[in-house]
JSON list of C-alpha atoms in Angstrom, two decimals:
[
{"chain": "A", "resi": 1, "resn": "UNK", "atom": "CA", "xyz": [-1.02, -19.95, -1.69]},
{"chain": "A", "resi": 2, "resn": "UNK", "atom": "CA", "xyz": [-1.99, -16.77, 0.30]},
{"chain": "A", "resi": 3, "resn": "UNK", "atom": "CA", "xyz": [0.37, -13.56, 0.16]},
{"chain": "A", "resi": 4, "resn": "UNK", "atom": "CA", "xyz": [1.63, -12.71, 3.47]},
{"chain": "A", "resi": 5, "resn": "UNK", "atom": "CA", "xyz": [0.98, -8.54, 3.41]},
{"chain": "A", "resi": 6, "resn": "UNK", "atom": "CA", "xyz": [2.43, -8.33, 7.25]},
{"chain": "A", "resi": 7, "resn": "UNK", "atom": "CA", "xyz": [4.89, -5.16, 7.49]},
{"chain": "A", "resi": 8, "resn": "UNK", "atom": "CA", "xyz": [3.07, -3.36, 4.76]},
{"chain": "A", "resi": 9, "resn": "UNK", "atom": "CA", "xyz": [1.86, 0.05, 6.25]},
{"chain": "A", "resi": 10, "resn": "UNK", "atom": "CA", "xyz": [-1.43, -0.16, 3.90]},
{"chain": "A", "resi": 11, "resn": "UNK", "atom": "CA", "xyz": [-4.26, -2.09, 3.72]},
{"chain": "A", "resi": 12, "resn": "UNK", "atom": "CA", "xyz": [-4.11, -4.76, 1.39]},
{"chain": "A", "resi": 13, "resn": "UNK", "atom": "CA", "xyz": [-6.58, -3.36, -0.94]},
{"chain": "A", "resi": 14, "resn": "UNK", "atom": "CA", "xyz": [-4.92, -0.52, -1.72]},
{"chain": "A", "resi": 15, "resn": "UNK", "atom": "CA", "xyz": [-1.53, -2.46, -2.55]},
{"chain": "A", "resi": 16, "resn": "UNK", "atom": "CA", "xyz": [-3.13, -4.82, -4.50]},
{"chain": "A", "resi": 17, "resn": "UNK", "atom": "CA", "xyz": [-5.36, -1.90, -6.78]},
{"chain": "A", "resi": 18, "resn": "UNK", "atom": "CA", "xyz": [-1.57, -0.41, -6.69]},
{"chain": "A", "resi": 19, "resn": "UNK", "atom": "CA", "xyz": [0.30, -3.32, -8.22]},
{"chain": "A", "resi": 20, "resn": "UNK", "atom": "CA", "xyz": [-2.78, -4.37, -10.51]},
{"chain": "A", "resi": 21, "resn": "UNK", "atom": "CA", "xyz": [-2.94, -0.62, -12.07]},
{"chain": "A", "resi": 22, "resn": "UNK", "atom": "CA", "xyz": [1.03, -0.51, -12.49]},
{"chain": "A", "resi": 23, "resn": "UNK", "atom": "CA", "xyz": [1.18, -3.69, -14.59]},
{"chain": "A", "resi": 24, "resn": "UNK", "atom": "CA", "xyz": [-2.08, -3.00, -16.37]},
{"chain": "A", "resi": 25, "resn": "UNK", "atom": "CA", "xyz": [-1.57, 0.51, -17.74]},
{"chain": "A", "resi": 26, "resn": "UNK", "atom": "CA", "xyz": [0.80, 2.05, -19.70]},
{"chain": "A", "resi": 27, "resn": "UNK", "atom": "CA", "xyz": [1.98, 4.63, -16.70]},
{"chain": "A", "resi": 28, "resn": "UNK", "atom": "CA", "xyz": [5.54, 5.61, -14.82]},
{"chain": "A", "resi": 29, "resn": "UNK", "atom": "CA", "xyz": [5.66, 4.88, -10.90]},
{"chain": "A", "resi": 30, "resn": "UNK", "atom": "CA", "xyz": [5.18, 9.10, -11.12]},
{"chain": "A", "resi": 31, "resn": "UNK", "atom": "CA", "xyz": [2.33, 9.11, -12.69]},
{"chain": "A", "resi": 32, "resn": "UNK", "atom": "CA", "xyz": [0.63, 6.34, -10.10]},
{"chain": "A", "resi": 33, "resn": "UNK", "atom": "CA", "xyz": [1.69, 8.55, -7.39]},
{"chain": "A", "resi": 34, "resn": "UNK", "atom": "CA", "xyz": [-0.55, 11.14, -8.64]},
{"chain": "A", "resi": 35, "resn": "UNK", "atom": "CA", "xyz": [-3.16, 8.91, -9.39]},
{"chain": "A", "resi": 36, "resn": "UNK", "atom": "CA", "xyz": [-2.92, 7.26, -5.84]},
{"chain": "A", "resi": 37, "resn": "UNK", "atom": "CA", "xyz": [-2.78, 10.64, -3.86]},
{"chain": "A", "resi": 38, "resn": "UNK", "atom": "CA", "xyz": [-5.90, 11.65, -6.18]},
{"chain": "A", "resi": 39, "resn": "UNK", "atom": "CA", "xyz": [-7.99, 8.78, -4.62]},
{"chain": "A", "resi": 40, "resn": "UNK", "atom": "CA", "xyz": [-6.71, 9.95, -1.14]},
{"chain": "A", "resi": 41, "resn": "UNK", "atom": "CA", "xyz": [-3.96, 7.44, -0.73]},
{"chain": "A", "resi": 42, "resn": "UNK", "atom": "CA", "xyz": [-0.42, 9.48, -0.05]},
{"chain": "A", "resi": 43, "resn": "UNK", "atom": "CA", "xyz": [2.35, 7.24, -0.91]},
{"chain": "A", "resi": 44, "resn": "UNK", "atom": "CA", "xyz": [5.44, 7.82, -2.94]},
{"chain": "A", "resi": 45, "resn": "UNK", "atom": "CA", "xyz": [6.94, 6.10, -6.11]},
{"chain": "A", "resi": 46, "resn": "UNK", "atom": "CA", "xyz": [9.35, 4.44, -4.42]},
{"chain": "A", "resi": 47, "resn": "UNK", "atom": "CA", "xyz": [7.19, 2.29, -2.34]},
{"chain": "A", "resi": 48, "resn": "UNK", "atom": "CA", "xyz": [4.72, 1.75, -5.33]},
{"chain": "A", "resi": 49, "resn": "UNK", "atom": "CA", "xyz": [8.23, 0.54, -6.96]},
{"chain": "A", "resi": 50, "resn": "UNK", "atom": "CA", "xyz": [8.95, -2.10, -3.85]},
{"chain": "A", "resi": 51, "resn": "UNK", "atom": "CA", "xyz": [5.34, -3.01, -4.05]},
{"chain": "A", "resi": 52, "resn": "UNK", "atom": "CA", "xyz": [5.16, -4.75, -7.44]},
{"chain": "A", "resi": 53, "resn": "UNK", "atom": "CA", "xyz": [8.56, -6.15, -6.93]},
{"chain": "A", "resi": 54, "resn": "UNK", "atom": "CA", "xyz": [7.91, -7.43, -3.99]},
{"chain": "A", "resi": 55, "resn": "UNK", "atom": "CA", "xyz": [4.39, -8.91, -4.80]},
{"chain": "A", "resi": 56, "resn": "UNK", "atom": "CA", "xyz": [4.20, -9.22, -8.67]},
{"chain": "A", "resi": 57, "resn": "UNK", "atom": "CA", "xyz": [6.34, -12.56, -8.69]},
{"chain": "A", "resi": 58, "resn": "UNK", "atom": "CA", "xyz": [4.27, -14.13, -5.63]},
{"chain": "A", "resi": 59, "resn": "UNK", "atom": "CA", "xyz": [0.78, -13.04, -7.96]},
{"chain": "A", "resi": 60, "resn": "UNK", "atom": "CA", "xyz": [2.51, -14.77, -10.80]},
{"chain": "A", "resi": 61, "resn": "UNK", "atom": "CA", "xyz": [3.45, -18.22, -8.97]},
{"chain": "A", "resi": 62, "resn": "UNK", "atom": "CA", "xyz": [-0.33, -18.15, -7.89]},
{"chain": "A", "resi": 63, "resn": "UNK", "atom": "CA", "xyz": [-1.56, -17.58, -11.32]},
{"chain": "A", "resi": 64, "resn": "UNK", "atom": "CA", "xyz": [0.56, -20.36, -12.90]},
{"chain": "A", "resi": 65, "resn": "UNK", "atom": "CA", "xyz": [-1.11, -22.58, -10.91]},
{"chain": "A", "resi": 66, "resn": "UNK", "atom": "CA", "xyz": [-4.44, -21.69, -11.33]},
{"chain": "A", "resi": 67, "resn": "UNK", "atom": "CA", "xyz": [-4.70, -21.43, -14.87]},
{"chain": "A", "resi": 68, "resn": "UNK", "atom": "CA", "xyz": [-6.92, -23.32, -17.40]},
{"chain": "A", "resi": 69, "resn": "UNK", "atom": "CA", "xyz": [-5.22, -26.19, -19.21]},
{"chain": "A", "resi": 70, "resn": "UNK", "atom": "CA", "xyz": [-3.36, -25.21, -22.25]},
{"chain": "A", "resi": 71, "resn": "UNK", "atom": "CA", "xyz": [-3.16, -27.16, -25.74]},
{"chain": "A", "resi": 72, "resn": "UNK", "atom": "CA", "xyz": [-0.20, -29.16, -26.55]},
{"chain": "A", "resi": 73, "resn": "UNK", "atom": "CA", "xyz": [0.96, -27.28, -29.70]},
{"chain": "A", "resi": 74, "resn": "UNK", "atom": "CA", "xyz": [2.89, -24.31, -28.68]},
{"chain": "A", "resi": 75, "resn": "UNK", "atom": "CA", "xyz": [5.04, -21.68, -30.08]},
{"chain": "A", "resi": 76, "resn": "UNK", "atom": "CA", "xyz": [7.90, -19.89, -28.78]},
{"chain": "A", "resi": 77, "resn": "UNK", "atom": "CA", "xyz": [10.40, -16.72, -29.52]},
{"chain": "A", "resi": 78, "resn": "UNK", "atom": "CA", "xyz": [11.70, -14.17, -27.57]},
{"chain": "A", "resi": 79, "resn": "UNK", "atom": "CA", "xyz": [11.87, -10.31, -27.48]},
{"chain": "A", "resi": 80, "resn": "UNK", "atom": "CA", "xyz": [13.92, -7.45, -26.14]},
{"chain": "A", "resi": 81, "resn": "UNK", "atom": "CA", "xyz": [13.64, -5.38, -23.16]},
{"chain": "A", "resi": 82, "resn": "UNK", "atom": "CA", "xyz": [16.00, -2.95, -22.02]},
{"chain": "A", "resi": 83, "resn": "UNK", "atom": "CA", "xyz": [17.51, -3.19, -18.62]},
{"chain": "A", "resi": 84, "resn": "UNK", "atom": "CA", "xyz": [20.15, -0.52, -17.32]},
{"chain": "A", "resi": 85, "resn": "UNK", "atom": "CA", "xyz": [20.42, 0.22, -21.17]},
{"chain": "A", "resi": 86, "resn": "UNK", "atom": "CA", "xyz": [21.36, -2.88, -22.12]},
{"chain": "A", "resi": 87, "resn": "UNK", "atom": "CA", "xyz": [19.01, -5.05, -23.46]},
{"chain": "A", "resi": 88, "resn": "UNK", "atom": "CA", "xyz": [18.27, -8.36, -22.26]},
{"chain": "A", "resi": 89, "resn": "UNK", "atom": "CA", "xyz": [15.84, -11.47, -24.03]},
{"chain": "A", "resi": 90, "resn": "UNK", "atom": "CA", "xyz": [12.38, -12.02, -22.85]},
{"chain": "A", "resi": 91, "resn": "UNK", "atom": "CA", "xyz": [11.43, -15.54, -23.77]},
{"chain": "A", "resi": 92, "resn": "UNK", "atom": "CA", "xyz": [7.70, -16.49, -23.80]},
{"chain": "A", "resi": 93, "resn": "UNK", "atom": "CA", "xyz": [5.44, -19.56, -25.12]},
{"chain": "A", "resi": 94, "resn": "UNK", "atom": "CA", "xyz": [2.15, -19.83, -25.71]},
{"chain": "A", "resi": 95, "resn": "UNK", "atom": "CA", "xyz": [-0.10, -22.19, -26.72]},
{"chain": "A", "resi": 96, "resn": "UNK", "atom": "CA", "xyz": [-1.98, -22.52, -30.58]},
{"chain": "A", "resi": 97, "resn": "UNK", "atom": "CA", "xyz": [-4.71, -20.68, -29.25]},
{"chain": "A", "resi": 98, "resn": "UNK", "atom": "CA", "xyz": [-2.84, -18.05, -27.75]},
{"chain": "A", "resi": 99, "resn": "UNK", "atom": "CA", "xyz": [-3.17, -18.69, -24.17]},
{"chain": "A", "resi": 100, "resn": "UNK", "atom": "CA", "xyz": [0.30, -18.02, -22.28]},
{"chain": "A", "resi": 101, "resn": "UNK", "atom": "CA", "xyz": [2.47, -21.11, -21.12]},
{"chain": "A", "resi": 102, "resn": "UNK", "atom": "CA", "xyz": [5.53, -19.28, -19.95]},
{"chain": "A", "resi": 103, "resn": "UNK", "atom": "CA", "xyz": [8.08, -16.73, -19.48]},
{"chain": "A", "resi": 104, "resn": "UNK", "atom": "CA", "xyz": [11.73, -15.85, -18.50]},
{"chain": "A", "resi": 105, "resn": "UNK", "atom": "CA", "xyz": [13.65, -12.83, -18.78]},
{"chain": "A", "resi": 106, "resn": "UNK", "atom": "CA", "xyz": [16.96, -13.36, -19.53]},
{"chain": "A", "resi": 107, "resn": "UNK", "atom": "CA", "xyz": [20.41, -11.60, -19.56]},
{"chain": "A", "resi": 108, "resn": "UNK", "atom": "CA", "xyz": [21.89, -13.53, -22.39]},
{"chain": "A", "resi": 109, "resn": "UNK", "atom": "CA", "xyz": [20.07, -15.29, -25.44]},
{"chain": "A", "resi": 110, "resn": "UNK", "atom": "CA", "xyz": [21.80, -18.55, -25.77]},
{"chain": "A", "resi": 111, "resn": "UNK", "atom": "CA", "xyz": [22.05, -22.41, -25.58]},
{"chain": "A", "resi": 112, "resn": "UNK", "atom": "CA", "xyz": [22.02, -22.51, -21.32]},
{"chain": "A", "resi": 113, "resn": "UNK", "atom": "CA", "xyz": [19.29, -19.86, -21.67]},
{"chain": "A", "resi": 114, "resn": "UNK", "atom": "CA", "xyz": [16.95, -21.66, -23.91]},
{"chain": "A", "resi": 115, "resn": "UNK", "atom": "CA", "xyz": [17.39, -25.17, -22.30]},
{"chain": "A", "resi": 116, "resn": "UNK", "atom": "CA", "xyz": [16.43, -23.39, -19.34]},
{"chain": "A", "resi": 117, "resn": "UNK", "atom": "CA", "xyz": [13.31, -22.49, -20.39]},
{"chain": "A", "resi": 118, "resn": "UNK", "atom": "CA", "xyz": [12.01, -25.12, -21.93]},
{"chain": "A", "resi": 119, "resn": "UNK", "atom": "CA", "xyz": [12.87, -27.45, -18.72]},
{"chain": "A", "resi": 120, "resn": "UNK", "atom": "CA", "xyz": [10.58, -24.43, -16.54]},
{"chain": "A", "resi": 121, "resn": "UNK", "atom": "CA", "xyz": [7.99, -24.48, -19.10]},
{"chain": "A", "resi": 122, "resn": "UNK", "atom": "CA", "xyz": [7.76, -28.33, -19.45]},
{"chain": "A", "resi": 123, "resn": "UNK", "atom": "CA", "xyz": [7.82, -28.66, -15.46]},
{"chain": "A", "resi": 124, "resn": "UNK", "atom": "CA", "xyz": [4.92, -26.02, -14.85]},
{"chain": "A", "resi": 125, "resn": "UNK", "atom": "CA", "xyz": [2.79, -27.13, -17.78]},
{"chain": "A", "resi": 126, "resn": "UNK", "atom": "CA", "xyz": [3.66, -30.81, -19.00]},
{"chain": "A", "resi": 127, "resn": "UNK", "atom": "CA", "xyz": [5.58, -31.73, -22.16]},
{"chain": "A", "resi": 128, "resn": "UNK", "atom": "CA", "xyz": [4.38, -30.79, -25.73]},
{"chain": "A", "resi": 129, "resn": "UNK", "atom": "CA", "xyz": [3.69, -32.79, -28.23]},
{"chain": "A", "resi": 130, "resn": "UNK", "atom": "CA", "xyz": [5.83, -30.37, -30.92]},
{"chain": "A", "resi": 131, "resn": "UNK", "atom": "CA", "xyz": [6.93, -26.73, -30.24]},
{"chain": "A", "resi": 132, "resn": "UNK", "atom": "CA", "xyz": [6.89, -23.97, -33.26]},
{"chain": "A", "resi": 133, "resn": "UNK", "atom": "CA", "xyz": [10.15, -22.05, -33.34]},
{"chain": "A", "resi": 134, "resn": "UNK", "atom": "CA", "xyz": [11.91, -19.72, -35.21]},
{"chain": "A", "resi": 135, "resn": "UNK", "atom": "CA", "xyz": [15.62, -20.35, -37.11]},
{"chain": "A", "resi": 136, "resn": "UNK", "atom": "CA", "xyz": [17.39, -19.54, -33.90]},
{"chain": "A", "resi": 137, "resn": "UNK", "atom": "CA", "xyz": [20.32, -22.14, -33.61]},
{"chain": "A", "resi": 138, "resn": "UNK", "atom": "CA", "xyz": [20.41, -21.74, -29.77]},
{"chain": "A", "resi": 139, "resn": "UNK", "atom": "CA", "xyz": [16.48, -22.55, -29.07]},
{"chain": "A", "resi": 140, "resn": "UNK", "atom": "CA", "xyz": [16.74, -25.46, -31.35]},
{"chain": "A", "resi": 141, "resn": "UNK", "atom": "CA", "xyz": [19.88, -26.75, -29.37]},
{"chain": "A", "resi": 142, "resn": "UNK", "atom": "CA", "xyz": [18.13, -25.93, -25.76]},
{"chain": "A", "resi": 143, "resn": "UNK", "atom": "CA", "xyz": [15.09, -28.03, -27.27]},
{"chain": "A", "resi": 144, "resn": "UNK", "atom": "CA", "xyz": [16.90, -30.32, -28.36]},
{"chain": "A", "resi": 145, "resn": "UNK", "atom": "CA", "xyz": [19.30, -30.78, -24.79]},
{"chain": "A", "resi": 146, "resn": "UNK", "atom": "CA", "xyz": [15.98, -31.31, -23.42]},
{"chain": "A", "resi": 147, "resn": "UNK", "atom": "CA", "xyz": [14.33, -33.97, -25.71]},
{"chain": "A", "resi": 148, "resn": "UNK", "atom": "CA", "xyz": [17.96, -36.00, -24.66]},
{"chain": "A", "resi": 149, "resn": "UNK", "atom": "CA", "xyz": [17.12, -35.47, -21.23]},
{"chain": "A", "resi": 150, "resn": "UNK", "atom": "CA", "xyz": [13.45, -36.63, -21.51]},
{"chain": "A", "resi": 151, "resn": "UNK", "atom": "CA", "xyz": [14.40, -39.34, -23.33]},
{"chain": "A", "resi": 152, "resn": "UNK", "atom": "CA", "xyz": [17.43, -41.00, -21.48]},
{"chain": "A", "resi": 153, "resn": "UNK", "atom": "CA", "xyz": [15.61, -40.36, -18.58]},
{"chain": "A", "resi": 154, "resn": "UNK", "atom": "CA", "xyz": [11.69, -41.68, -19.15]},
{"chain": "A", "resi": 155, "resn": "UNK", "atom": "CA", "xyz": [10.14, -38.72, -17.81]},
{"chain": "A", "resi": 156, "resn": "UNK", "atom": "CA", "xyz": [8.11, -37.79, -20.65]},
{"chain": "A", "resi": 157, "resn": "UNK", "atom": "CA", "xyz": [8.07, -37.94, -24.78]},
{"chain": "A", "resi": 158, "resn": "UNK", "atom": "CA", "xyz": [10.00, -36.68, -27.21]},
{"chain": "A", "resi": 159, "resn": "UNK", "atom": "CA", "xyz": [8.71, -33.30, -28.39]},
{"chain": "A", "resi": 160, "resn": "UNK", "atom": "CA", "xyz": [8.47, -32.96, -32.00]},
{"chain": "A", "resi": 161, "resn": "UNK", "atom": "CA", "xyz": [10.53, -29.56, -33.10]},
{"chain": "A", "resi": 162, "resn": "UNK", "atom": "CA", "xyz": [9.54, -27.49, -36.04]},
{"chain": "A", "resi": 163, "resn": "UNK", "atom": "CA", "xyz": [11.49, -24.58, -37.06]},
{"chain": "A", "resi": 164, "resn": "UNK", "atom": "CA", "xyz": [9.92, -21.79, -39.11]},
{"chain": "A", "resi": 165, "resn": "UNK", "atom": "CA", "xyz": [11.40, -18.58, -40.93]},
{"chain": "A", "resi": 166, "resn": "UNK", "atom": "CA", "xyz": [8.28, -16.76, -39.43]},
{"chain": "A", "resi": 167, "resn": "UNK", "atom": "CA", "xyz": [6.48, -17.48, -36.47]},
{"chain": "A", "resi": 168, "resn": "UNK", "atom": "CA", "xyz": [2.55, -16.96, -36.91]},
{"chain": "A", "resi": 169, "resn": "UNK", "atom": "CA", "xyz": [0.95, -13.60, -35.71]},
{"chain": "A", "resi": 170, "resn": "UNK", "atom": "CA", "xyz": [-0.49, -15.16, -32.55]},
{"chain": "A", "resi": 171, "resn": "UNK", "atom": "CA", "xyz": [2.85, -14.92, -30.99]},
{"chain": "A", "resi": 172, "resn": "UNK", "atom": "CA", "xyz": [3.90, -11.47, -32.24]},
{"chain": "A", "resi": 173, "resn": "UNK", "atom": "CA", "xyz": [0.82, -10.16, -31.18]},
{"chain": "A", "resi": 174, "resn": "UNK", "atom": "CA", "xyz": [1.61, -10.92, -27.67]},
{"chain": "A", "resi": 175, "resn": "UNK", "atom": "CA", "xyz": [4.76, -9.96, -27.46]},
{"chain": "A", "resi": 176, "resn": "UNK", "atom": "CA", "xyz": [3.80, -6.48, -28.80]},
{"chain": "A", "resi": 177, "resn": "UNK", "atom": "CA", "xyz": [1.21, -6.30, -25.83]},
{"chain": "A", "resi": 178, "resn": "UNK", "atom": "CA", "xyz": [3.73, -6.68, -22.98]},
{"chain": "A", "resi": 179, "resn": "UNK", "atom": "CA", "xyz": [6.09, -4.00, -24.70]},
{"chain": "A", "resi": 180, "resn": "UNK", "atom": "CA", "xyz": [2.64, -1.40, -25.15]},
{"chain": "A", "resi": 181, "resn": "UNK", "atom": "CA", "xyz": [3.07, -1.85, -21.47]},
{"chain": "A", "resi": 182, "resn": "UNK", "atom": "CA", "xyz": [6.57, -2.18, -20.70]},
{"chain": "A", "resi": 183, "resn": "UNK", "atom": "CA", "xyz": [7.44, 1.09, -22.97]},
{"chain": "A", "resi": 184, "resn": "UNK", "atom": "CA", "xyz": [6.51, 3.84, -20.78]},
{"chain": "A", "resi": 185, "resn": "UNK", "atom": "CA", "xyz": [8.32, 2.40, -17.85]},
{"chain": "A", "resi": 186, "resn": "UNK", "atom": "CA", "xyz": [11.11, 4.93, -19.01]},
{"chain": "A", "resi": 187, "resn": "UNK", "atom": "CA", "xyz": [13.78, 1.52, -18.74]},
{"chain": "A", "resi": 188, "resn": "UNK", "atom": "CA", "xyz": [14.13, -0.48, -16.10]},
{"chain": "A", "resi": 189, "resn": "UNK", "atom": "CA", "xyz": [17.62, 0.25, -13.69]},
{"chain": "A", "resi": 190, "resn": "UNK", "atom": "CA", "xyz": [17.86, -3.40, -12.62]},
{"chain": "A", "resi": 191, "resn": "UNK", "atom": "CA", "xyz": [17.07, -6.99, -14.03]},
{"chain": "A", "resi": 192, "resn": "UNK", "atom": "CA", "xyz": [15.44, -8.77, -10.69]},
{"chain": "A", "resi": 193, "resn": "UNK", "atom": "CA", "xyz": [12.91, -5.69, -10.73]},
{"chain": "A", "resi": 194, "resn": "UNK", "atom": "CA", "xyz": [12.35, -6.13, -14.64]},
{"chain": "A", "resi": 195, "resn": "UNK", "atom": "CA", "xyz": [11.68, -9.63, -14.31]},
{"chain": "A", "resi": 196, "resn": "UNK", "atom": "CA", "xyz": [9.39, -8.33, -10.88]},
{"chain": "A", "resi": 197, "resn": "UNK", "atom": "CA", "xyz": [7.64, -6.41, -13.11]},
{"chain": "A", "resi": 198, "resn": "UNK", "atom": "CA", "xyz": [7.30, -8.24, -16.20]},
{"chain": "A", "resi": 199, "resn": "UNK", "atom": "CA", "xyz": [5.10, -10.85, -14.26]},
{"chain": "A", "resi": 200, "resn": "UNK", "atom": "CA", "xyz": [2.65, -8.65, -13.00]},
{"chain": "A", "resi": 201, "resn": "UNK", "atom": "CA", "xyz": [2.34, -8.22, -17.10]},
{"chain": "A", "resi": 202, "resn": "UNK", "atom": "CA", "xyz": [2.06, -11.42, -17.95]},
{"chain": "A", "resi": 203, "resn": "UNK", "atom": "CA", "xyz": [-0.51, -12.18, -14.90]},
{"chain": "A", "resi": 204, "resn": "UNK", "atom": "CA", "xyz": [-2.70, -9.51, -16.28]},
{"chain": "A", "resi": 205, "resn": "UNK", "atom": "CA", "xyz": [-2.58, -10.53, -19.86]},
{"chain": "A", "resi": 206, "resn": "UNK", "atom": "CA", "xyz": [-3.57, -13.69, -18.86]},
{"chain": "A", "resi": 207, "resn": "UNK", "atom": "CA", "xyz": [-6.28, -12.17, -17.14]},
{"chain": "A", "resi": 208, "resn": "UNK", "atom": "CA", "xyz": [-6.96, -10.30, -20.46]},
{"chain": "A", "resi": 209, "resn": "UNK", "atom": "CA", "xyz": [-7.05, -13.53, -21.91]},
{"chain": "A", "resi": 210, "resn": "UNK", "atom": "CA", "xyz": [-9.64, -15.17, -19.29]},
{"chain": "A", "resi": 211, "resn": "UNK", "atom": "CA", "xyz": [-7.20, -18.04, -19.01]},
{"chain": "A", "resi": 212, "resn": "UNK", "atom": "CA", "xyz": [-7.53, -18.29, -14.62]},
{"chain": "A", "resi": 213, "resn": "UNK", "atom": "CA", "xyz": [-10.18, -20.42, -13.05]},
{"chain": "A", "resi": 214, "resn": "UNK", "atom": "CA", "xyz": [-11.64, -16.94, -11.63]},
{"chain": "A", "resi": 215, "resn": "UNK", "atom": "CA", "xyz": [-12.66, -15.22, -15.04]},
{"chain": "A", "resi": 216, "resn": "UNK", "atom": "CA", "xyz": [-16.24, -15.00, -14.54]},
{"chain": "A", "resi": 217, "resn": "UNK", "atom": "CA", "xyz": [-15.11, -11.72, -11.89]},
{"chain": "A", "resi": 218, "resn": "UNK", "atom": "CA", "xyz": [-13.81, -8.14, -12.90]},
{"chain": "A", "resi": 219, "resn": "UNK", "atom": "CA", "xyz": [-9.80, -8.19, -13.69]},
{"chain": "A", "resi": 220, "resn": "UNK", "atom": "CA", "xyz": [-9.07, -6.17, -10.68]},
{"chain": "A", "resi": 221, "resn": "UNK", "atom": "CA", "xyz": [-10.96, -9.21, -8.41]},
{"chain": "A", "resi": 222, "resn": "UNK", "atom": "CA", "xyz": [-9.40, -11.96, -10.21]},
{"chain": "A", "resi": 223, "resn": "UNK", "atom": "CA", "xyz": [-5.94, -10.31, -9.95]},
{"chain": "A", "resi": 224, "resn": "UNK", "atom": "CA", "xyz": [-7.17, -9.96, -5.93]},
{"chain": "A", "resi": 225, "resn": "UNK", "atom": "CA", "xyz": [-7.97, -13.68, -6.10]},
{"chain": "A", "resi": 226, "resn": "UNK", "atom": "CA", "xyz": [-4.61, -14.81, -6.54]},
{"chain": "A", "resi": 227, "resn": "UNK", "atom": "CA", "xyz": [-3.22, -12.68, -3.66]},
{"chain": "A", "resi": 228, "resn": "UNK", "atom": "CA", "xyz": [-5.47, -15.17, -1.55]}
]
């Protein structure tokens, strides 16, 4: 779906290299300032700041759509980020080969949290055939809440669950890639712009990870791509 840039006092180009630089590099919405006015473009860290909140979520509905298909193995966990210095639970899947299924940032890491996540994951990529977790008593209940659901209502099979001390590497690996990134963001002051921001990450790793229909192109044109 194209991005409607209307209102936006700059061409679209220079939003979109904007955004894509933000949630590629490890940099402060200071430090993009300088680099924007440095390639002649004056425009303050506030906007840059509206700019991926505004457009990083719309990027990352386009990209979920237009990804390759993923395996049916998949693992999932969760991490931390801090949000007005409290911090709040990032949960992410991927697939066995690494390729990202989904995310949610979340306030609280509990039973409503983890059903919720499965049900957005399932819905955007199909059901599993078994998901890798780790000993977390509230991700094996939300899994579970949602096998119940599948099967009393015939909408899909029941996904095997296997629960593991310690997840494998792939995983790990990929959460320490978003928090590379996320670290010198100096905190975020407010969740709906954390969770903004977090999926211009995750649109670029997938990127990274040549998982979009586009990949033969440089990042910065596939990222362009799914602006429309």
């Amino acid at each position: 779906m194209a991005i409607d840039f209307k209102g936006v006092h700059y061409p679209k180009a220079v939003v979109l290299y904007a955004v894509f630089f933000y949630v590629r590099y490890a940099v402060s919405y200071r430090d993009l300032e300088e680099i924007m006015a440095e390639r002649g473009v004056v425009v303050d860290h506030a906007t840059l700041n509206r700019w991926v909140v505004k457009f990083s979520p719309l990027i990352a509905e386009n990209a979920q759509s237009g990804k390759r298909a993923t395996a049916s193995s998949w693992r999932m966990d969760e991490t931390y980020i801090r949000v007005r210095g409290k911090w709040t639970y990032l949960y992410r899947a991927v697939d066995r080969n690494g390729q990202t299924l989904h995310f949610m940032l979340s306030e609280r890491r509990d039973l409503a949290a983890a059903r919720r996540f499965f049900k957005q994951a399932i819905g955007r990529n199909g059901g599993p055939d078994r998901v890798r977790i780790d000993k977390s008593g509230a991700n094996l209940a939300g899994l579970m809440a949602v096998n119940v659901i599948l099967k009393f209502t015939g909408t899909g099979h029941i996904v095997t669950i296997r629960q593991v001390k310690y997840l494998k590497n792939i995983l790990e690996q990929d959460h320490r890639f978003i928090k590379r990134i996320t670290g010198p963001m100096m905190g975020f002051k407010a969740f709906h712009s954390a969770a903004a921001t977090i999926a211009g990450i995750e649109v670029d790793h997938m990127i990274r990870k040549r998982q979009l229909a586009a990949n033969d192109l440089p990042a910065f044109q596939q990222f362009a791509v799914l602006a429309g």
